[in-house]
Structures are given as structure tokens and as C-alpha cells.
Amino acid sequence: MSLLALRAEAEAELLQRLRAPATLVALLAILAGSSLLLPRDGRLSSISWTALDGRPRAPVFDSTYAAWGSAVLCAVFLVMAAFYLVTGSLRRDRQSGLGVILAATPLSSGAFLAGRGLAHAAYLGTLCLLAVGVTLLRFLWFGAGPLRPVDFVLSFLLFTLPGVLFVSMLTLLWEVTPGLRGRAGLVAWFFAGSMILLVLPLGLPAFDPLGLMRLQDLMRAAIAGQGHSLALGLMVREVAPERVPWVGPQVGPLVAAERLLMLAWCLVPLFAARALFDRFDPARSGPLSPRPARGLPDTREAADSQRAVTLAPLAAGQVRPRPWLSLGAEAALIWVCGSWLRWPLLLSAVAGAVAPARAATAFLLLL
């Protein structure tokens, strides 16, 4: 019964996500990203290195380059956009009241979160498959040499799929953590998500869900004896790199087993989310959970009684609008109804006012 409910929840969430306008926007972004990260010629390159004679080189647009370039494209998509496409589902259930209904069902919290995480993974995996399909079509139209489907299969199953699952479960953890489930979490992910997915694997080689570190090592081995200074990601060089044939990463059984073991890291954010999940119970939400703004009615009865109040008509000439009074009232309303985030914003504004000009400029550019 739990498996059927889990499947129904995942299917409903996936269909709702696919019908959202954000899917069309994501598809357009994938089309643009494919053209930028997988160029046929010119000064742009996503995989390049410096030859022994000092000249820049990049792979020719063949099947190997298209397949492994799509893995780089999907990794960039998972870091930059995936979180913002799937986050907010639990907040939507909480606001609409559907979460209370789901909490009353026999479905356990672990099964509910697993189903929601799998729905996120199915949606992001579908978008990544579209990215692979776009890359494949570009190869069939512009590429050179025969098609090697095994490269596309290996790059997706061993590198993209573990990253999709981990980002989906990490997003789930973000949605149930007090203080991160609101708007502050959207800002925090911009910094913390990049640190977890890109910086942490540098110091912890056993943790590489996206596979960028392993992929870089494999590509570095593929150009051994031909050059150095391998660069992954969008690069704009002063001189157009020379396009040369490229053997690509050699994925053996040990690398495949290592990448499949990376799937175990997906359980860490899932179990953490299970421990923090309040099951839509306001009494367990914690002090940092979204609450009704102060001064606003908390119940439907209070709202009805508030609307029932009849205001006395204002006498003629009593209304005297003042722009500064309006600005002050608006500022006071924002301050009263704002979340706890107003305090760090206030401190940041004060720090920016007293900081040196160069430091303040750098801080504004960072924001």
C-alpha cells in the first residue's frame, strides 16, 4: 500500500511540475546553454587544454565530445538552476492545507519524503534527458564521425543521475529545515549549494555526487602526453583553440562502481530531512518557521470580525495626504510584517554605510 501511495504522490508531483511554465523556461535555458557550452568552433569551449607547444586545443565536435560535454552541461544545470525549479513543494502543501490532509493518512513521514524526493528527481532527470537529447540532435546536425551511444548512456547513468538524486534529496532537506524553508533559504542556497556541490568535493574526495572531480581526473588522463591545464566549463579564449580528435574519458569497472556508490550519499539528506520533518504540525514547526505577521488575524473568525467593523465616514477636509507620512507608514508596515531576515539586512545596511568604499563596492557586487 505504501509503495502505491508513494508512486501516486511522485506521479502527481511530476505531472504538476511538467505543466508549470518554469519547464518551458528551463527548456529554453537548456537550448541556450547547449549552444554556449558545446560550441563547434570559435573561441568558446567547455572542454579545453593547453598543448605542449603552448597553443590551446579543444575536442572536435564528435560523439565523444557531445556525450561528455552534456554531462558538464547537466552538472552546471544542477548547480545553478535545479534547486530553484523544485523547491517550494512542501511550502505549497502547507499553505494550501493539503499537507494537513496528507499528514492524516497512514503514509509514514519517511515514505512521504521519499516520494516527494523521487518526484523531484524524476522532474530534474527529465530535464537532464532533454539536455542530452538537445546535445544529441546538435551532434547529428553539426557533428563529425559516427555516433557512439554508449558514451551518452555512461555519462548520464554514472555522472548525471547520482547528481540528480543528491540535489533532489538536498532540496528536500532545505524545505524541512527551520530558517531555510522560506525566502532566506533561497538566498542561502546560492552560496551554500555551490560550497556543498563544488567546493566540498575538493577536500573530501569520497564525496563527489556530481562527479565533476572524477570527470576532471578522467579527462586529464585522456590528454596525458598531449597537453596540460585542462579546463572544464565555459571558457572564452583570446585565440580560437585548435579542434583535434579526442579519445574521451575511459570508464572502467572500478570507476563505474565508484560512481554507483555515490548514490549512498543521497540517503544522508533524506534521513536528515526525516528527522527534521514536522509533518505539517504547527506545534513542531520551531521558532524559525513562517508565522502570521504580527497585527494580522490568525484565525478565520478573527478575520471575519475584523471585516465586520464599520468605520465612521471621514469628514470633508480631514484627509490630508502627505508623501513622507505615506513612506513612513509603508516602511513601518514592512518592518512589522517582515520576517527575522530584516535584522541581518539592517546590520548589512549599517555595515555598508560605515565600510570603506572599496569594501562596500565588493559587497554590493557579491550580492
Short mmCIF file of C-alpha atoms in Angstrom, two decimals:
data_model
loop_
_atom_site.label_atom_id
_atom_site.label_comp_id
_atom_site.label_asym_id
_atom_site.label_seq_id
_atom_site.Cartn_x
_atom_site.Cartn_y
_atom_site.Cartn_z
CA MET A 1 0.00 0.00 0.00
CA SER A 2 2.86 2.37 0.87
CA LEU A 3 4.52 1.74 -2.48
CA LEU A 4 1.31 2.54 -4.33
CA ALA A 5 0.83 5.74 -2.34
CA LEU A 6 4.47 6.69 -2.89
CA ARG A 7 4.11 6.13 -6.62
CA ALA A 8 0.88 8.13 -6.77
CA GLU A 9 2.47 11.04 -4.90
CA ALA A 10 5.53 11.04 -7.16
CA GLU A 11 3.42 10.90 -10.33
CA ALA A 12 1.12 13.72 -9.21
CA GLU A 13 4.03 15.99 -8.28
CA LEU A 14 5.88 15.20 -11.51
CA LEU A 15 2.87 15.94 -13.72
CA GLN A 16 2.23 19.20 -11.90
CA ARG A 17 5.86 20.25 -12.37
CA LEU A 18 5.88 19.37 -16.06
CA ARG A 19 2.79 21.51 -16.70
CA ALA A 20 4.31 24.54 -14.96
CA PRO A 21 5.60 27.44 -17.10
CA ALA A 22 9.02 27.02 -15.45
CA THR A 23 9.52 23.86 -17.51
CA LEU A 24 9.35 25.82 -20.76
CA VAL A 25 11.77 28.40 -19.36
CA ALA A 26 14.14 25.62 -18.30
CA LEU A 27 13.98 24.07 -21.77
CA LEU A 28 14.86 27.41 -23.38
CA ALA A 29 17.75 27.79 -20.92
CA ILE A 30 18.96 24.29 -21.83
CA LEU A 31 18.89 25.19 -25.53
CA ALA A 32 20.92 28.33 -24.87
CA GLY A 33 23.32 26.51 -22.55
CA SER A 34 23.90 23.77 -25.09
CA SER A 35 24.92 26.33 -27.71
CA LEU A 36 27.29 28.06 -25.27
CA LEU A 37 28.85 25.05 -23.54
CA LEU A 38 29.12 22.85 -26.64
CA PRO A 39 30.34 25.11 -29.45
CA ARG A 40 31.51 23.67 -32.76
CA ASP A 41 34.26 26.24 -33.30
CA GLY A 42 35.24 29.75 -32.34
CA ARG A 43 36.81 30.98 -29.11
CA LEU A 44 34.23 29.35 -26.82
CA SER A 45 34.90 25.92 -25.34
CA SER A 46 33.67 23.83 -22.42
CA ILE A 47 36.49 21.26 -22.54
CA SER A 48 39.90 22.59 -23.48
CA TRP A 49 43.57 22.29 -22.61
CA THR A 50 46.96 23.73 -23.47
CA ALA A 51 49.08 21.70 -25.87
CA LEU A 52 52.78 21.04 -25.32
CA ASP A 53 53.62 23.77 -27.82
CA GLY A 54 51.56 26.29 -25.81
CA ARG A 55 48.58 26.53 -28.18
CA PRO A 56 45.03 25.99 -26.87
CA ARG A 57 43.21 22.90 -28.03
CA ALA A 58 39.66 21.60 -27.73
CA PRO A 59 37.93 18.43 -28.92
CA VAL A 60 36.35 18.29 -32.32
CA PHE A 61 32.55 18.10 -32.21
CA ASP A 62 32.25 14.31 -32.37
CA SER A 63 30.09 11.84 -30.45
CA THR A 64 32.52 11.55 -27.53
CA TYR A 65 32.72 15.30 -27.05
CA ALA A 66 28.94 15.70 -27.31
CA ALA A 67 28.27 12.92 -24.77
CA TRP A 68 30.71 14.07 -22.08
CA GLY A 69 30.01 17.71 -22.79
CA SER A 70 26.36 17.01 -22.00
CA ALA A 71 27.48 15.70 -18.58
CA VAL A 72 29.19 19.05 -17.94
CA LEU A 73 26.06 20.86 -19.14
CA CYS A 74 23.84 18.86 -16.77
CA ALA A 75 26.23 19.50 -13.86
CA VAL A 76 26.05 23.25 -14.46
CA PHE A 77 22.25 22.98 -14.62
CA LEU A 78 22.10 21.06 -11.33
CA VAL A 79 24.25 23.63 -9.53
CA MET A 80 22.69 26.80 -10.91
CA ALA A 81 19.01 26.11 -11.57
CA ALA A 82 17.77 22.72 -10.32
CA PHE A 83 17.14 23.78 -6.72
CA TYR A 84 15.01 26.76 -7.72
CA LEU A 85 12.91 24.62 -10.06
CA VAL A 86 11.82 22.04 -7.47
CA THR A 87 11.89 23.88 -4.15
CA GLY A 88 8.65 25.09 -2.59
CA SER A 89 6.50 21.98 -2.93
CA LEU A 90 6.20 21.41 0.82
CA ARG A 91 5.56 25.11 1.40
CA ARG A 92 2.77 24.93 -1.18
CA ASP A 93 1.22 21.95 0.63
CA ARG A 94 1.49 23.79 3.93
CA GLN A 95 -0.21 26.95 2.65
CA SER A 96 -2.97 25.19 0.72
CA GLY A 97 -3.89 22.86 3.58
CA LEU A 98 -3.08 19.74 1.57
CA GLY A 99 -0.28 18.92 3.98
CA VAL A 100 -2.74 18.51 6.84
CA ILE A 101 -4.72 16.04 4.77
CA LEU A 102 -1.57 14.12 3.85
CA ALA A 103 -0.47 14.09 7.49
CA ALA A 104 -3.74 12.40 8.44
CA THR A 105 -3.12 9.49 6.06
CA PRO A 106 -1.36 6.26 7.14
CA LEU A 107 1.60 7.16 4.89
CA SER A 108 4.71 7.44 7.03
CA SER A 109 6.85 10.56 7.04
CA GLY A 110 9.78 8.68 5.53
CA ALA A 111 7.68 7.34 2.68
CA PHE A 112 6.13 10.75 2.08
CA LEU A 113 9.52 12.48 1.88
CA ALA A 114 10.98 9.69 -0.26
CA GLY A 115 8.09 10.03 -2.71
CA ARG A 116 8.49 13.78 -2.88
CA GLY A 117 12.24 13.44 -3.37
CA LEU A 118 11.76 10.87 -6.13
CA ALA A 119 9.28 13.23 -7.81
CA HIS A 120 11.92 15.96 -7.74
CA ALA A 121 14.48 13.54 -9.14
CA ALA A 122 12.12 12.40 -11.91
CA TYR A 123 11.46 16.00 -12.92
CA LEU A 124 15.12 17.04 -12.89
CA GLY A 125 16.09 13.80 -14.60
CA THR A 126 13.57 14.52 -17.35
CA LEU A 127 15.08 17.96 -17.90
CA CYS A 128 18.58 16.47 -17.98
CA LEU A 129 17.40 13.91 -20.52
CA LEU A 130 16.12 16.81 -22.61
CA ALA A 131 19.59 18.36 -22.34
CA VAL A 132 21.14 15.10 -23.54
CA GLY A 133 18.59 14.94 -26.36
CA VAL A 134 19.37 18.51 -27.43
CA THR A 135 23.08 17.69 -27.45
CA LEU A 136 22.43 14.54 -29.47
CA LEU A 137 20.42 16.47 -32.05
CA ARG A 138 23.17 19.07 -32.34
CA PHE A 139 25.69 16.28 -32.96
CA LEU A 140 23.51 14.68 -35.61
CA TRP A 141 23.19 18.08 -37.31
CA PHE A 142 26.67 19.52 -36.90
CA GLY A 143 28.89 16.72 -35.59
CA ALA A 144 31.58 14.69 -37.22
CA GLY A 145 32.20 10.96 -37.14
CA PRO A 146 30.00 8.03 -36.14
CA LEU A 147 27.54 8.04 -33.27
CA ARG A 148 28.62 6.20 -30.10
CA PRO A 149 25.51 5.74 -27.94
CA VAL A 150 27.48 4.07 -25.13
CA ASP A 151 29.14 7.39 -24.25
CA PHE A 152 25.75 9.08 -23.81
CA VAL A 153 24.48 6.20 -21.65
CA LEU A 154 27.57 6.09 -19.43
CA SER A 155 27.75 9.85 -18.94
CA PHE A 156 24.08 10.03 -17.92
CA LEU A 157 23.85 6.94 -15.70
CA LEU A 158 27.20 7.29 -13.92
CA PHE A 159 27.59 11.06 -13.62
CA THR A 160 24.30 12.90 -14.16
CA LEU A 161 21.90 10.52 -12.38
CA PRO A 162 23.71 10.48 -8.98
CA GLY A 163 23.86 14.26 -9.08
CA VAL A 164 20.14 14.48 -9.86
CA LEU A 165 19.21 12.26 -6.92
CA PHE A 166 21.50 14.05 -4.48
CA VAL A 167 20.31 17.55 -5.41
CA SER A 168 16.69 16.37 -5.12
CA MET A 169 17.20 14.99 -1.61
CA LEU A 170 19.26 18.01 -0.56
CA THR A 171 16.44 20.29 -1.74
CA LEU A 172 14.07 18.23 0.38
CA LEU A 173 16.28 18.80 3.42
CA TRP A 174 16.28 22.52 2.67
CA GLU A 175 12.47 22.57 2.62
CA VAL A 176 12.03 20.99 6.06
CA THR A 177 14.81 22.85 7.90
CA PRO A 178 13.54 25.79 10.00
CA GLY A 179 15.07 29.01 8.79
CA LEU A 180 15.80 27.63 5.31
CA ARG A 181 12.29 26.75 4.16
CA GLY A 182 11.42 30.38 3.46
CA ARG A 183 12.91 33.14 1.36
CA ALA A 184 16.12 33.11 3.38
CA GLY A 185 16.77 29.59 2.13
CA LEU A 186 16.66 30.75 -1.48
CA VAL A 187 19.50 33.17 -0.77
CA ALA A 188 21.41 30.68 1.37
CA TRP A 189 21.38 28.07 -1.40
CA PHE A 190 23.12 30.44 -3.78
CA PHE A 191 26.19 30.26 -1.54
CA ALA A 192 25.81 27.02 0.45
CA GLY A 193 24.72 24.92 -2.54
CA SER A 194 27.81 25.83 -4.52
CA MET A 195 30.00 25.15 -1.48
CA ILE A 196 28.47 21.70 -0.95
CA LEU A 197 28.43 20.60 -4.59
CA LEU A 198 31.63 22.21 -5.89
CA VAL A 199 33.98 23.10 -3.03
CA LEU A 200 33.41 20.26 -0.54
CA PRO A 201 34.50 17.53 -3.04
CA LEU A 202 37.88 19.27 -3.31
CA GLY A 203 38.65 18.49 0.34
CA LEU A 204 36.64 15.27 0.57
CA PRO A 205 37.32 13.10 -2.50
CA ALA A 206 34.93 10.40 -1.29
CA PHE A 207 32.10 12.94 -1.62
CA ASP A 208 31.52 13.81 -5.27
CA PRO A 209 27.82 13.40 -6.14
CA LEU A 210 28.05 15.43 -9.35
CA GLY A 211 31.19 13.59 -10.41
CA LEU A 212 33.00 16.72 -11.58
CA MET A 213 36.21 15.86 -9.72
CA ARG A 214 36.28 12.31 -11.07
CA LEU A 215 35.34 13.50 -14.55
CA GLN A 216 38.15 16.04 -14.46
CA ASP A 217 40.63 13.33 -13.46
CA LEU A 218 39.45 11.06 -16.29
CA MET A 219 39.69 13.87 -18.84
CA ARG A 220 43.11 14.82 -17.55
CA ALA A 221 44.22 11.23 -18.10
CA ALA A 222 42.73 11.33 -21.62
CA ILE A 223 45.09 14.16 -22.65
CA ALA A 224 48.15 12.73 -20.93
CA GLY A 225 51.16 13.28 -23.16
CA GLN A 226 49.27 15.75 -25.35
CA GLY A 227 48.92 18.80 -23.10
CA HIS A 228 48.17 20.20 -19.66
CA SER A 229 45.97 22.79 -17.86
CA LEU A 230 42.64 21.08 -18.54
CA ALA A 231 39.68 23.48 -18.21
CA LEU A 232 36.04 22.45 -17.73
CA GLY A 233 33.17 24.90 -18.05
CA LEU A 234 32.57 27.84 -20.32
CA MET A 235 35.89 29.33 -21.42
CA VAL A 236 36.44 32.31 -23.70
CA ARG A 237 39.99 32.30 -25.04
CA GLU A 238 41.81 35.10 -26.81
CA VAL A 239 42.67 32.73 -29.67
CA ALA A 240 40.30 30.12 -31.04
CA PRO A 241 41.51 26.69 -29.86
CA GLU A 242 42.57 24.12 -32.40
CA ARG A 243 39.94 21.37 -32.73
CA VAL A 244 41.55 17.93 -32.53
CA PRO A 245 40.28 14.34 -32.18
CA TRP A 246 39.82 13.26 -28.57
CA VAL A 247 39.51 9.80 -27.04
CA GLY A 248 37.45 10.99 -24.09
CA PRO A 249 37.25 9.55 -20.54
CA GLN A 250 37.89 5.85 -20.20
CA VAL A 251 35.30 4.48 -17.77
CA GLY A 252 36.26 1.08 -16.36
CA PRO A 253 34.50 -1.20 -13.84
CA LEU A 254 36.18 0.50 -10.85
CA VAL A 255 35.03 3.94 -11.93
CA ALA A 256 31.51 2.63 -12.59
CA ALA A 257 31.37 1.01 -9.14
CA GLU A 258 32.65 4.20 -7.51
CA ARG A 259 30.01 6.31 -9.22
CA LEU A 260 27.23 3.91 -8.26
CA LEU A 261 28.39 4.01 -4.64
CA MET A 262 27.89 7.77 -4.74
CA LEU A 263 24.17 7.05 -4.68
CA ALA A 264 24.55 6.21 -0.98
CA TRP A 265 25.19 9.89 -0.25
CA CYS A 266 21.56 10.57 -1.22
CA LEU A 267 20.45 8.82 1.97
CA VAL A 268 22.21 11.36 4.21
CA PRO A 269 19.98 14.38 3.37
CA LEU A 270 16.92 12.09 3.20
CA PHE A 271 17.43 10.77 6.74
CA ALA A 272 18.23 14.28 7.99
CA ALA A 273 15.02 15.56 6.39
CA ARG A 274 13.10 12.73 8.05
CA ALA A 275 14.45 13.78 11.44
CA LEU A 276 13.53 17.45 10.93
CA PHE A 277 10.16 16.97 9.22
CA ASP A 278 7.31 18.35 11.36
CA ARG A 279 4.59 16.55 9.35
CA PHE A 280 2.83 19.91 8.85
CA ASP A 281 2.19 20.22 12.60
CA PRO A 282 2.42 23.91 13.68
CA ALA A 283 3.34 22.83 17.22
CA ARG A 284 6.52 21.17 15.92
CA SER A 285 7.47 23.84 13.40
CA GLY A 286 10.04 25.58 15.58
CA PRO A 287 10.75 29.25 16.22
CA LEU A 288 12.12 29.95 12.72
CA SER A 289 9.09 28.67 10.80
CA PRO A 290 6.87 31.05 8.84
CA ARG A 291 4.15 32.52 11.05
CA PRO A 292 1.37 35.00 10.52
CA ALA A 293 2.61 38.55 10.64
CA ARG A 294 2.08 40.47 13.86
CA GLY A 295 -1.04 42.54 13.94
CA LEU A 296 -2.84 40.34 11.41
CA PRO A 297 -5.69 37.94 12.35
CA ASP A 298 -4.58 34.37 12.99
CA THR A 299 -7.96 32.67 12.52
CA ARG A 300 -10.86 32.88 10.13
CA GLU A 301 -13.15 34.06 12.94
CA ALA A 302 -10.86 36.96 13.76
CA ALA A 303 -10.70 37.92 10.10
CA ASP A 304 -14.50 37.86 9.80
CA SER A 305 -14.91 40.00 12.89
CA GLN A 306 -12.31 42.41 11.60
CA ARG A 307 -14.16 42.78 8.29
CA ALA A 308 -17.41 43.33 10.17
CA VAL A 309 -16.13 46.53 11.79
CA THR A 310 -17.84 49.57 10.34
CA LEU A 311 -15.60 52.60 10.04
CA ALA A 312 -17.05 56.00 10.62
CA PRO A 313 -17.04 58.14 7.48
CA LEU A 314 -14.34 60.77 7.36
CA ALA A 315 -15.42 64.37 7.38
CA ALA A 316 -14.66 66.52 4.37
CA GLY A 317 -11.24 68.07 4.53
CA GLN A 318 -10.00 65.58 7.14
CA VAL A 319 -7.88 63.61 4.64
CA ARG A 320 -4.57 65.38 4.12
CA PRO A 321 -2.17 63.09 2.28
CA ARG A 322 1.50 63.65 2.99
CA PRO A 323 4.18 61.82 0.92
CA TRP A 324 6.58 61.48 3.85
CA LEU A 325 3.82 60.14 6.09
CA SER A 326 2.94 57.58 3.39
CA LEU A 327 6.57 56.50 3.09
CA GLY A 328 6.87 56.23 6.86
CA ALA A 329 3.68 54.19 7.13
CA GLU A 330 4.84 51.85 4.36
CA ALA A 331 8.25 51.41 6.00
CA ALA A 332 6.62 50.71 9.36
CA LEU A 333 4.28 48.16 7.78
CA ILE A 334 7.16 46.37 6.05
CA TRP A 335 9.13 46.31 9.29
CA VAL A 336 6.25 44.96 11.37
CA CYS A 337 5.20 42.31 8.83
CA GLY A 338 8.72 41.32 7.78
CA SER A 339 10.43 38.11 8.83
CA TRP A 340 13.54 37.76 11.02
CA LEU A 341 15.58 38.45 7.89
CA ARG A 342 15.08 42.20 8.47
CA TRP A 343 17.70 42.17 11.25
CA PRO A 344 20.66 40.91 9.16
CA LEU A 345 19.54 43.24 6.36
CA LEU A 346 19.60 46.17 8.77
CA LEU A 347 23.05 45.21 10.04
CA SER A 348 24.28 44.85 6.45
CA ALA A 349 22.97 48.31 5.60
CA VAL A 350 24.71 49.85 8.61
CA ALA A 351 27.93 47.99 7.82
CA GLY A 352 27.78 49.19 4.22
CA ALA A 353 27.37 52.78 5.39
CA VAL A 354 30.49 52.74 7.57
CA ALA A 355 32.66 50.39 5.49
CA PRO A 356 35.38 51.71 3.16
CA ALA A 357 34.26 52.46 -0.38
CA ARG A 358 36.19 49.58 -1.94
CA ALA A 359 34.87 47.02 0.54
CA ALA A 360 31.31 48.30 0.16
CA THR A 361 31.57 48.08 -3.64
CA ALA A 362 32.83 44.48 -3.43
CA PHE A 363 30.00 43.59 -1.05
CA LEU A 364 27.36 45.05 -3.38
CA LEU A 365 28.84 43.19 -6.35
CA LEU A 366 28.73 39.96 -4.35
CA LEU A 367 25.05 40.49 -3.58
#
